[in-house]
Amino acid sequence: MKNNLHMTLDNRSLALDVGRFPDGAVWLKVKDSLPAQANTLRIRAERMQNMDDFMLLAQLVDAVRHQCDVTFSHLELPYLPYARQDRHMQPGDSFALKVFAGLLNSLNFDRVLVLDPHSEAAAAAINQLVAIPQQQCLAQSASLMAALAQGEMMLVAPDAGALKKIHGVAQTVGATEYGILSKQRDVTTGALTGFSLLAGDVKGKNVLIVDDLCDAGGTFIGSAQVLRDAGARSVSLYVTHGIFSKGVEHLLQQGIDQIYCTTSYATADIAQERVELIDINTIFNA
Ligand SMILES: O=P(O)(O)OC[C@H]1O[C@@H](O)[C@H](O)[C@@H]1O
């Protein structure tokens, strides 16, 4: 079983072992000896996806605090699971982010650092949340920053959610204008319709669509079509969280020229000439 947890106590890294019992329950062990006291516990929980991952985190917190009096506990959670289920969307649906936040809050972290959460609901639901903003993540790509700083690319927000953040990105890269698209999603079926360019002259421009995450990619394939119809020369995509549930080729073959994303969820194996990964270590260390 792969271990996605990393921990330090007062900057000393401690080795962990994880596994699964025959009944399916997961187990975790801190292999190095724990001190009786420490000032700061830091845990990085990478690619958290399911309750096994959460149980391992909870077990790690319990194992450490059982033997060690810790003054401050910080969690780095690059990808926030359930972030998109940020309200009761339909009758019968659960507000999954709130349910998950309740579990996370029970671990009593003094700080929970999350990269570019999907919406403001995350900060409302999770205690002590520190959101690392989209622009701070994007800014760790030297090639992207150079292209944007030289005015070689025009920023585009693909929908209302992304529009809330694009201003911060524009300020960081010194862009004076950006394009705005709109789309509609049927929350029952997930189907996307009604792509349109609301603002921005993209004719002859290299554009960069900026959003928090890419899942199946429909948002960006639809957006790329509209942007190309409006005369865009090339269409690149930046997302903080690359789920790419239909693969990156699905996007690269349907109107997206270049993809940039962090390693909050995406793994190294998708990197290629047209896919640049931004290491989350550089973001957390910035
Ligand atoms: O179109 P796909 O990639 O499936 O979904 C990604 C979009 O769905 C939204 O929640 C995200 O913020 C993004 O705009």
PDB file of C-alpha atoms and ligand atoms in Angstrom, residues 84 118 158-159 183 185 192 211-220, ligand 1:
ATOM      1  CA  ARG A  84     -16.722  20.699  -5.179  1.00  0.00           C
ATOM      2  CA  HIS A 118     -12.617  25.266  -5.194  1.00  0.00           C
ATOM      3  CA  PRO A 158     -13.735  29.943 -18.129  1.00  0.00           C
ATOM      4  CA  ASP A 159     -16.720  30.513 -15.831  1.00  0.00           C
ATOM      5  CA  LYS A 183     -20.899  28.068 -19.336  1.00  0.00           C
ATOM      6  CA  ARG A 185     -23.763  22.894 -16.121  1.00  0.00           C
ATOM      7  CA  LEU A 192     -22.217  21.281 -20.052  1.00  0.00           C
ATOM      8  CA  ASP A 211      -9.104  27.467 -13.313  1.00  0.00           C
ATOM      9  CA  ASP A 212      -8.861  25.555 -10.044  1.00  0.00           C
ATOM     10  CA  LEU A 213      -9.236  22.053 -11.451  1.00  0.00           C
ATOM     11  CA  CYS A 214      -9.713  19.929 -14.510  1.00  0.00           C
ATOM     12  CA  ASP A 215     -11.804  16.790 -14.131  1.00  0.00           C
ATOM     13  CA  ALA A 216     -13.139  15.281 -17.373  1.00  0.00           C
ATOM     14  CA  GLY A 217     -12.119  18.405 -19.285  1.00  0.00           C
ATOM     15  CA  GLY A 218     -15.467  19.336 -20.873  1.00  0.00           C
ATOM     16  CA  THR A 219     -15.202  22.899 -19.542  1.00  0.00           C
ATOM     17  CA  PHE A 220     -11.890  23.445 -21.289  1.00  0.00           C
TER      18      PHE A 220
HETATM   19  O1  LIG B   1     -15.184  20.297 -17.055  1.00  0.00           O
HETATM   20  P1  LIG B   1     -14.486  19.445 -16.060  1.00  0.00           P
HETATM   21  O2  LIG B   1     -13.003  19.338 -16.300  1.00  0.00           O
HETATM   22  O3  LIG B   1     -15.116  18.084 -15.902  1.00  0.00           O
HETATM   23  O4  LIG B   1     -14.687  20.130 -14.621  1.00  0.00           O
HETATM   24  C1  LIG B   1     -13.900  21.210 -14.217  1.00  0.00           C
HETATM   25  C2  LIG B   1     -14.764  22.419 -13.932  1.00  0.00           C
HETATM   26  O5  LIG B   1     -15.762  22.093 -12.966  1.00  0.00           O
HETATM   27  C3  LIG B   1     -15.669  23.014 -11.887  1.00  0.00           C
HETATM   28  O6  LIG B   1     -16.087  22.444 -10.686  1.00  0.00           O
HETATM   29  C4  LIG B   1     -14.224  23.420 -11.877  1.00  0.00           C
HETATM   30  O7  LIG B   1     -14.014  24.609 -11.160  1.00  0.00           O
HETATM   31  C5  LIG B   1     -13.946  23.545 -13.343  1.00  0.00           C
HETATM   32  O8  LIG B   1     -14.457  24.787 -13.817  1.00  0.00           O
END
